[in-house]
């Protein structure tokens, strides 16, 4: 499942960039303390559907929203006018994602990610959009 959602660090970066992370559908949960003195805390995060802080008996879990691929795609504009005056539209092809010029026969990319991991490519695209004020 961890390969299907963003890491806590990636989510923190998106939040720092001003992206609204409140629409995340999944959450990282991590045990943060226990009232029992002899309890050990492994602190390994796991995926949860629970949106708020969780408490089970003496154990408390802290939750951090995380995006799925679908969550990120829903945040991206389908198209936008770039500073160069051209209209660019979102293109997702196999494991690649980018924005291509829709005004010419040759679809020249404005920004494209070409590695084999669509989740990582989409995250990088979301960062690029935020850094360039397109989102």
Short mmCIF file of N, CA and C in Angstrom, two decimals:
data_model
loop_
_atom_site.label_atom_id
_atom_site.label_comp_id
_atom_site.label_asym_id
_atom_site.label_seq_id
_atom_site.Cartn_x
_atom_site.Cartn_y
_atom_site.Cartn_z
N UNK A 1 0.82 -1.20 0.00
CA UNK A 1 0.00 0.00 0.00
C UNK A 1 0.86 1.26 0.00
N UNK A 2 2.05 1.20 0.63
CA UNK A 2 2.89 2.40 0.69
C UNK A 2 3.33 2.87 -0.69
N UNK A 3 3.31 1.97 -1.69
CA UNK A 3 3.66 2.36 -3.05
C UNK A 3 2.50 3.01 -3.78
N UNK A 4 1.35 3.11 -3.12
CA UNK A 4 0.17 3.68 -3.75
C UNK A 4 -0.23 5.02 -3.15
N UNK A 5 0.53 5.49 -2.18
CA UNK A 5 0.27 6.79 -1.55
C UNK A 5 1.59 7.53 -1.37
N UNK A 6 1.49 8.84 -1.15
CA UNK A 6 2.69 9.64 -0.91
C UNK A 6 3.20 9.42 0.51
N UNK A 7 4.46 9.67 0.70
CA UNK A 7 5.07 9.55 2.02
C UNK A 7 4.68 10.76 2.88
N UNK A 8 4.92 10.65 4.16
CA UNK A 8 4.65 11.76 5.08
C UNK A 8 5.49 12.98 4.67
N UNK A 9 6.74 12.75 4.29
CA UNK A 9 7.62 13.84 3.88
C UNK A 9 7.12 14.53 2.62
N UNK A 10 6.65 13.75 1.66
CA UNK A 10 6.11 14.34 0.43
C UNK A 10 4.87 15.18 0.73
N UNK A 11 4.03 14.69 1.62
CA UNK A 11 2.83 15.44 2.00
C UNK A 11 3.21 16.75 2.71
N UNK A 12 4.24 16.71 3.54
CA UNK A 12 4.69 17.93 4.22
C UNK A 12 5.17 18.96 3.20
N UNK A 13 5.88 18.50 2.17
CA UNK A 13 6.37 19.41 1.12
C UNK A 13 5.19 20.06 0.39
N UNK A 14 4.17 19.27 0.05
CA UNK A 14 3.01 19.82 -0.64
C UNK A 14 2.30 20.85 0.24
N UNK A 15 2.19 20.55 1.51
CA UNK A 15 1.56 21.49 2.45
C UNK A 15 2.35 22.79 2.51
N UNK A 16 3.68 22.69 2.57
CA UNK A 16 4.55 23.88 2.59
C UNK A 16 4.38 24.71 1.32
N UNK A 17 4.08 24.06 0.21
CA UNK A 17 3.88 24.76 -1.06
C UNK A 17 2.48 25.38 -1.17
N UNK A 18 1.65 25.16 -0.15
CA UNK A 18 0.33 25.76 -0.13
C UNK A 18 -0.77 24.91 -0.74
N UNK A 19 -0.49 23.66 -1.00
CA UNK A 19 -1.51 22.78 -1.56
C UNK A 19 -2.44 22.32 -0.44
N UNK A 20 -3.73 22.40 -0.71
CA UNK A 20 -4.74 21.98 0.26
C UNK A 20 -4.74 20.46 0.34
N UNK A 21 -4.32 19.93 1.49
CA UNK A 21 -4.24 18.47 1.64
C UNK A 21 -5.45 17.91 2.37
N UNK A 22 -6.46 18.74 2.60
CA UNK A 22 -7.63 18.30 3.37
C UNK A 22 -8.51 17.31 2.61
N UNK A 23 -8.33 17.19 1.31
CA UNK A 23 -9.16 16.28 0.53
C UNK A 23 -8.55 14.89 0.37
N UNK A 24 -7.48 14.62 1.10
CA UNK A 24 -6.86 13.29 1.04
C UNK A 24 -7.85 12.25 1.53
N UNK A 25 -7.84 11.10 0.88
CA UNK A 25 -8.79 10.04 1.23
C UNK A 25 -8.18 8.99 2.16
N UNK A 26 -6.86 8.99 2.30
CA UNK A 26 -6.18 8.05 3.18
C UNK A 26 -5.26 8.81 4.13
N UNK A 27 -4.81 8.11 5.17
CA UNK A 27 -4.01 8.76 6.21
C UNK A 27 -2.92 7.82 6.69
N UNK A 28 -1.76 8.40 6.96
CA UNK A 28 -0.71 7.67 7.67
C UNK A 28 -1.03 7.79 9.15
N UNK A 29 -1.03 6.68 9.87
CA UNK A 29 -1.23 6.68 11.32
C UNK A 29 0.03 6.15 11.97
N UNK A 30 0.41 6.78 13.07
CA UNK A 30 1.64 6.40 13.76
C UNK A 30 1.41 6.48 15.26
N UNK A 31 1.78 5.43 15.95
CA UNK A 31 1.66 5.42 17.41
C UNK A 31 2.64 6.44 17.98
N UNK A 32 2.13 7.34 18.83
CA UNK A 32 3.00 8.40 19.36
C UNK A 32 3.24 8.31 20.85
N UNK A 33 2.36 7.65 21.61
CA UNK A 33 2.64 7.49 23.04
C UNK A 33 1.76 6.41 23.63
N UNK A 34 2.04 6.09 24.85
CA UNK A 34 1.24 5.10 25.56
C UNK A 34 1.29 5.45 27.03
N UNK A 35 0.19 5.22 27.71
CA UNK A 35 0.13 5.52 29.14
C UNK A 35 0.84 4.46 29.98
N UNK A 36 1.06 3.29 29.39
CA UNK A 36 1.74 2.23 30.13
C UNK A 36 3.25 2.48 30.10
N UNK A 37 3.89 2.44 31.24
CA UNK A 37 5.32 2.73 31.33
C UNK A 37 6.19 1.71 30.60
N UNK A 38 5.77 0.45 30.60
CA UNK A 38 6.61 -0.57 30.00
C UNK A 38 6.26 -0.86 28.54
N UNK A 39 5.35 -0.08 27.94
CA UNK A 39 4.99 -0.27 26.54
C UNK A 39 6.09 0.28 25.65
N UNK A 40 6.41 -0.45 24.62
CA UNK A 40 7.36 0.07 23.64
C UNK A 40 6.57 0.63 22.46
N UNK A 41 7.12 1.63 21.84
CA UNK A 41 6.48 2.26 20.69
C UNK A 41 7.38 2.03 19.49
N UNK A 42 6.87 1.28 18.51
CA UNK A 42 7.72 1.05 17.33
C UNK A 42 7.66 2.22 16.37
N UNK A 43 6.59 3.00 16.40
CA UNK A 43 6.50 4.22 15.60
C UNK A 43 6.41 4.00 14.11
N UNK A 44 6.17 2.77 13.67
CA UNK A 44 6.06 2.52 12.24
C UNK A 44 4.69 2.96 11.75
N UNK A 45 4.65 3.87 10.79
CA UNK A 45 3.35 4.33 10.29
C UNK A 45 2.66 3.26 9.45
N UNK A 46 1.34 3.31 9.45
CA UNK A 46 0.53 2.42 8.63
C UNK A 46 -0.59 3.23 8.01
N UNK A 47 -1.20 2.70 6.94
CA UNK A 47 -2.27 3.39 6.24
C UNK A 47 -3.60 3.17 6.96
N UNK A 48 -4.37 4.24 7.09
CA UNK A 48 -5.65 4.18 7.78
C UNK A 48 -6.69 4.98 7.02
N UNK A 49 -7.95 4.64 7.22
CA UNK A 49 -9.05 5.43 6.68
C UNK A 49 -9.55 6.46 7.69
N UNK A 50 -9.04 6.40 8.90
CA UNK A 50 -9.48 7.27 9.98
C UNK A 50 -8.90 8.67 9.81
N UNK A 51 -9.75 9.67 9.81
CA UNK A 51 -9.35 11.04 9.52
C UNK A 51 -8.83 11.80 10.74
N UNK A 52 -9.27 11.44 11.92
CA UNK A 52 -8.87 12.20 13.10
C UNK A 52 -7.92 11.38 13.97
N UNK A 53 -7.36 12.05 14.94
CA UNK A 53 -6.45 11.38 15.87
C UNK A 53 -7.17 10.18 16.49
N UNK A 54 -6.47 9.07 16.58
CA UNK A 54 -7.08 7.84 17.08
C UNK A 54 -6.51 7.51 18.46
N UNK A 55 -7.37 6.98 19.32
CA UNK A 55 -6.95 6.48 20.62
C UNK A 55 -7.62 5.14 20.84
N UNK A 56 -6.82 4.15 21.15
CA UNK A 56 -7.32 2.81 21.46
C UNK A 56 -6.79 2.42 22.82
N UNK A 57 -7.67 2.44 23.82
CA UNK A 57 -7.20 2.13 25.18
C UNK A 57 -6.18 3.16 25.62
N UNK A 58 -4.99 2.69 25.91
CA UNK A 58 -3.92 3.58 26.36
C UNK A 58 -3.01 4.03 25.22
N UNK A 59 -3.34 3.65 24.01
CA UNK A 59 -2.47 3.94 22.87
C UNK A 59 -3.07 5.05 22.03
N UNK A 60 -2.24 6.03 21.67
CA UNK A 60 -2.68 7.16 20.85
C UNK A 60 -1.92 7.13 19.52
N UNK A 61 -2.65 7.44 18.46
CA UNK A 61 -2.06 7.47 17.12
C UNK A 61 -2.26 8.86 16.53
N UNK A 62 -1.22 9.36 15.92
CA UNK A 62 -1.26 10.63 15.21
C UNK A 62 -1.50 10.32 13.74
N UNK A 63 -2.34 11.08 13.08
CA UNK A 63 -2.63 10.82 11.67
C UNK A 63 -2.16 11.98 10.80
N UNK A 64 -1.68 11.64 9.60
CA UNK A 64 -1.24 12.60 8.61
C UNK A 64 -1.92 12.26 7.29
N UNK A 65 -2.62 13.21 6.67
CA UNK A 65 -3.26 12.92 5.38
C UNK A 65 -2.22 12.50 4.35
N UNK A 66 -2.64 11.64 3.43
CA UNK A 66 -1.76 11.26 2.32
C UNK A 66 -2.59 11.13 1.05
N UNK A 67 -1.98 11.53 -0.06
CA UNK A 67 -2.66 11.49 -1.34
C UNK A 67 -2.43 10.17 -2.06
N UNK A 68 -3.48 9.72 -2.73
CA UNK A 68 -3.38 8.64 -3.70
C UNK A 68 -3.13 9.29 -5.06
N UNK A 69 -2.87 8.48 -6.06
CA UNK A 69 -2.71 9.00 -7.42
C UNK A 69 -3.96 9.77 -7.84
N UNK A 70 -5.12 9.20 -7.56
CA UNK A 70 -6.38 9.84 -7.93
C UNK A 70 -6.54 11.20 -7.24
N UNK A 71 -6.19 11.28 -5.96
CA UNK A 71 -6.28 12.55 -5.23
C UNK A 71 -5.47 13.64 -5.94
N UNK A 72 -4.25 13.29 -6.35
CA UNK A 72 -3.38 14.29 -6.99
C UNK A 72 -3.91 14.71 -8.35
N UNK A 73 -4.38 13.74 -9.13
CA UNK A 73 -4.91 14.07 -10.46
C UNK A 73 -6.11 15.00 -10.34
N UNK A 74 -6.96 14.77 -9.34
CA UNK A 74 -8.13 15.63 -9.14
C UNK A 74 -7.75 17.06 -8.77
N UNK A 75 -6.57 17.28 -8.21
CA UNK A 75 -6.12 18.62 -7.87
C UNK A 75 -5.55 19.39 -9.07
N UNK A 76 -5.14 18.67 -10.08
CA UNK A 76 -4.46 19.29 -11.22
C UNK A 76 -5.47 19.89 -12.19
N UNK A 77 -5.15 21.07 -12.72
CA UNK A 77 -6.04 21.63 -13.74
C UNK A 77 -5.97 20.78 -15.01
N UNK A 78 -7.09 20.64 -15.67
CA UNK A 78 -7.13 19.89 -16.94
C UNK A 78 -6.35 20.65 -18.02
N UNK A 79 -6.41 21.97 -17.92
CA UNK A 79 -5.68 22.83 -18.85
C UNK A 79 -5.44 24.19 -18.21
N UNK A 80 -4.46 24.91 -18.71
CA UNK A 80 -4.20 26.26 -18.22
C UNK A 80 -3.44 27.05 -19.29
N UNK A 81 -3.57 28.37 -19.21
CA UNK A 81 -2.81 29.27 -20.07
C UNK A 81 -1.50 29.55 -19.38
N UNK A 82 -0.41 29.27 -20.05
CA UNK A 82 0.92 29.48 -19.48
C UNK A 82 1.38 30.91 -19.75
N UNK A 83 2.45 31.29 -19.10
CA UNK A 83 2.98 32.65 -19.25
C UNK A 83 3.49 32.90 -20.67
N UNK A 84 3.71 31.83 -21.47
CA UNK A 84 4.15 32.01 -22.85
C UNK A 84 2.97 32.27 -23.80
N UNK A 85 1.74 32.35 -23.25
CA UNK A 85 0.56 32.65 -24.06
C UNK A 85 -0.10 31.44 -24.70
N UNK A 86 0.42 30.25 -24.45
CA UNK A 86 -0.14 29.04 -25.03
C UNK A 86 -1.01 28.30 -24.02
N UNK A 87 -1.97 27.57 -24.57
CA UNK A 87 -2.84 26.74 -23.75
C UNK A 87 -2.23 25.35 -23.65
N UNK A 88 -2.09 24.87 -22.43
CA UNK A 88 -1.52 23.54 -22.19
C UNK A 88 -2.56 22.67 -21.51
N UNK A 89 -2.59 21.40 -21.94
CA UNK A 89 -3.55 20.47 -21.34
C UNK A 89 -2.82 19.26 -20.75
N UNK A 90 -3.45 18.73 -19.71
CA UNK A 90 -2.90 17.59 -19.00
C UNK A 90 -2.94 16.35 -19.89
N UNK A 91 -1.83 15.64 -19.94
CA UNK A 91 -1.75 14.40 -20.70
C UNK A 91 -1.15 13.32 -19.81
N UNK A 92 -1.87 12.22 -19.68
CA UNK A 92 -1.38 11.08 -18.91
C UNK A 92 -1.30 9.91 -19.89
N UNK A 93 -0.10 9.35 -20.01
CA UNK A 93 0.13 8.32 -21.00
C UNK A 93 0.99 7.22 -20.38
N UNK A 94 0.41 6.05 -20.17
CA UNK A 94 1.11 4.92 -19.57
C UNK A 94 1.63 5.32 -18.19
N UNK A 95 2.91 5.52 -18.03
CA UNK A 95 3.47 5.91 -16.74
C UNK A 95 3.95 7.37 -16.76
N UNK A 96 3.62 8.09 -17.79
CA UNK A 96 4.10 9.45 -17.96
C UNK A 96 2.96 10.45 -17.76
N UNK A 97 3.33 11.63 -17.28
CA UNK A 97 2.34 12.68 -17.07
C UNK A 97 2.98 14.01 -17.43
N UNK A 98 2.20 14.90 -18.03
CA UNK A 98 2.74 16.21 -18.36
C UNK A 98 1.68 17.14 -18.91
N UNK A 99 2.11 18.33 -19.22
CA UNK A 99 1.26 19.32 -19.86
C UNK A 99 1.83 19.60 -21.23
N UNK A 100 0.98 19.48 -22.24
CA UNK A 100 1.42 19.67 -23.61
C UNK A 100 0.64 20.81 -24.25
N UNK A 101 1.28 21.46 -25.19
CA UNK A 101 0.68 22.57 -25.92
C UNK A 101 -0.45 22.02 -26.79
N UNK A 102 -1.65 22.47 -26.53
CA UNK A 102 -2.80 21.96 -27.29
C UNK A 102 -3.14 22.81 -28.49
N UNK A 103 -2.35 23.84 -28.76
CA UNK A 103 -2.67 24.76 -29.84
C UNK A 103 -1.94 24.43 -31.14
N UNK A 104 -1.10 23.42 -31.13
CA UNK A 104 -0.33 23.05 -32.33
C UNK A 104 -0.52 21.57 -32.61
N UNK A 105 -0.29 21.19 -33.88
CA UNK A 105 -0.39 19.77 -34.24
C UNK A 105 0.63 18.95 -33.46
N UNK A 106 1.85 19.48 -33.37
CA UNK A 106 2.87 18.81 -32.57
C UNK A 106 2.66 19.23 -31.13
N UNK A 107 2.36 18.30 -30.27
CA UNK A 107 2.06 18.61 -28.88
C UNK A 107 3.34 18.77 -28.08
N UNK A 108 3.91 19.95 -28.18
CA UNK A 108 5.15 20.26 -27.47
C UNK A 108 4.89 20.32 -25.96
N UNK A 109 5.67 19.59 -25.18
CA UNK A 109 5.44 19.60 -23.73
C UNK A 109 5.98 20.86 -23.07
N UNK A 110 5.22 21.37 -22.12
CA UNK A 110 5.70 22.45 -21.26
C UNK A 110 6.50 21.83 -20.12
N UNK A 111 5.98 20.76 -19.59
CA UNK A 111 6.65 20.03 -18.52
C UNK A 111 6.17 18.59 -18.59
N UNK A 112 7.11 17.65 -18.52
CA UNK A 112 6.77 16.24 -18.65
C UNK A 112 7.68 15.43 -17.74
N UNK A 113 7.13 14.40 -17.12
CA UNK A 113 7.91 13.47 -16.30
C UNK A 113 7.94 12.12 -17.01
N UNK A 114 9.14 11.57 -17.17
CA UNK A 114 9.30 10.38 -17.99
C UNK A 114 9.74 9.13 -17.24
N UNK A 115 9.91 9.12 -15.92
CA UNK A 115 10.39 7.88 -15.30
C UNK A 115 9.25 6.87 -15.18
N UNK A 116 9.55 5.68 -14.70
CA UNK A 116 8.59 4.58 -14.74
C UNK A 116 7.59 4.54 -13.59
N UNK A 117 7.60 5.49 -12.69
CA UNK A 117 6.71 5.46 -11.54
C UNK A 117 5.68 6.59 -11.66
N UNK A 118 4.45 6.24 -12.02
CA UNK A 118 3.42 7.25 -12.25
C UNK A 118 3.08 8.03 -10.98
N UNK A 119 3.08 7.38 -9.83
CA UNK A 119 2.81 8.08 -8.57
C UNK A 119 3.88 9.16 -8.32
N UNK A 120 5.14 8.79 -8.50
CA UNK A 120 6.25 9.74 -8.31
C UNK A 120 6.19 10.86 -9.35
N UNK A 121 5.91 10.50 -10.60
CA UNK A 121 5.79 11.50 -11.66
C UNK A 121 4.68 12.50 -11.36
N UNK A 122 3.56 12.00 -10.88
CA UNK A 122 2.43 12.86 -10.58
C UNK A 122 2.74 13.78 -9.41
N UNK A 123 3.41 13.25 -8.40
CA UNK A 123 3.85 14.08 -7.27
C UNK A 123 4.77 15.20 -7.78
N UNK A 124 5.76 14.86 -8.60
CA UNK A 124 6.68 15.87 -9.13
C UNK A 124 5.94 16.92 -9.96
N UNK A 125 4.92 16.48 -10.69
CA UNK A 125 4.11 17.41 -11.48
C UNK A 125 3.35 18.37 -10.57
N UNK A 126 2.79 17.84 -9.49
CA UNK A 126 2.05 18.67 -8.54
C UNK A 126 2.98 19.71 -7.89
N UNK A 127 4.18 19.30 -7.54
CA UNK A 127 5.18 20.23 -6.98
C UNK A 127 5.49 21.31 -8.01
N UNK A 128 5.72 20.91 -9.26
CA UNK A 128 6.04 21.87 -10.32
C UNK A 128 4.90 22.86 -10.51
N UNK A 129 3.67 22.37 -10.54
CA UNK A 129 2.50 23.25 -10.68
C UNK A 129 2.43 24.27 -9.56
N UNK A 130 2.66 23.82 -8.34
CA UNK A 130 2.62 24.72 -7.18
C UNK A 130 3.76 25.73 -7.22
N UNK A 131 4.95 25.29 -7.53
CA UNK A 131 6.11 26.19 -7.58
C UNK A 131 5.97 27.24 -8.67
N UNK A 132 5.26 26.91 -9.75
CA UNK A 132 5.09 27.83 -10.87
C UNK A 132 3.74 28.55 -10.85
N UNK A 133 3.03 28.41 -9.72
CA UNK A 133 1.77 29.14 -9.47
C UNK A 133 0.67 28.80 -10.48
N UNK A 134 0.66 27.56 -10.98
CA UNK A 134 -0.42 27.12 -11.85
C UNK A 134 -1.51 26.40 -11.06
N UNK A 135 -1.29 26.24 -9.79
CA UNK A 135 -2.28 25.61 -8.93
C UNK A 135 -2.31 26.35 -7.60
#
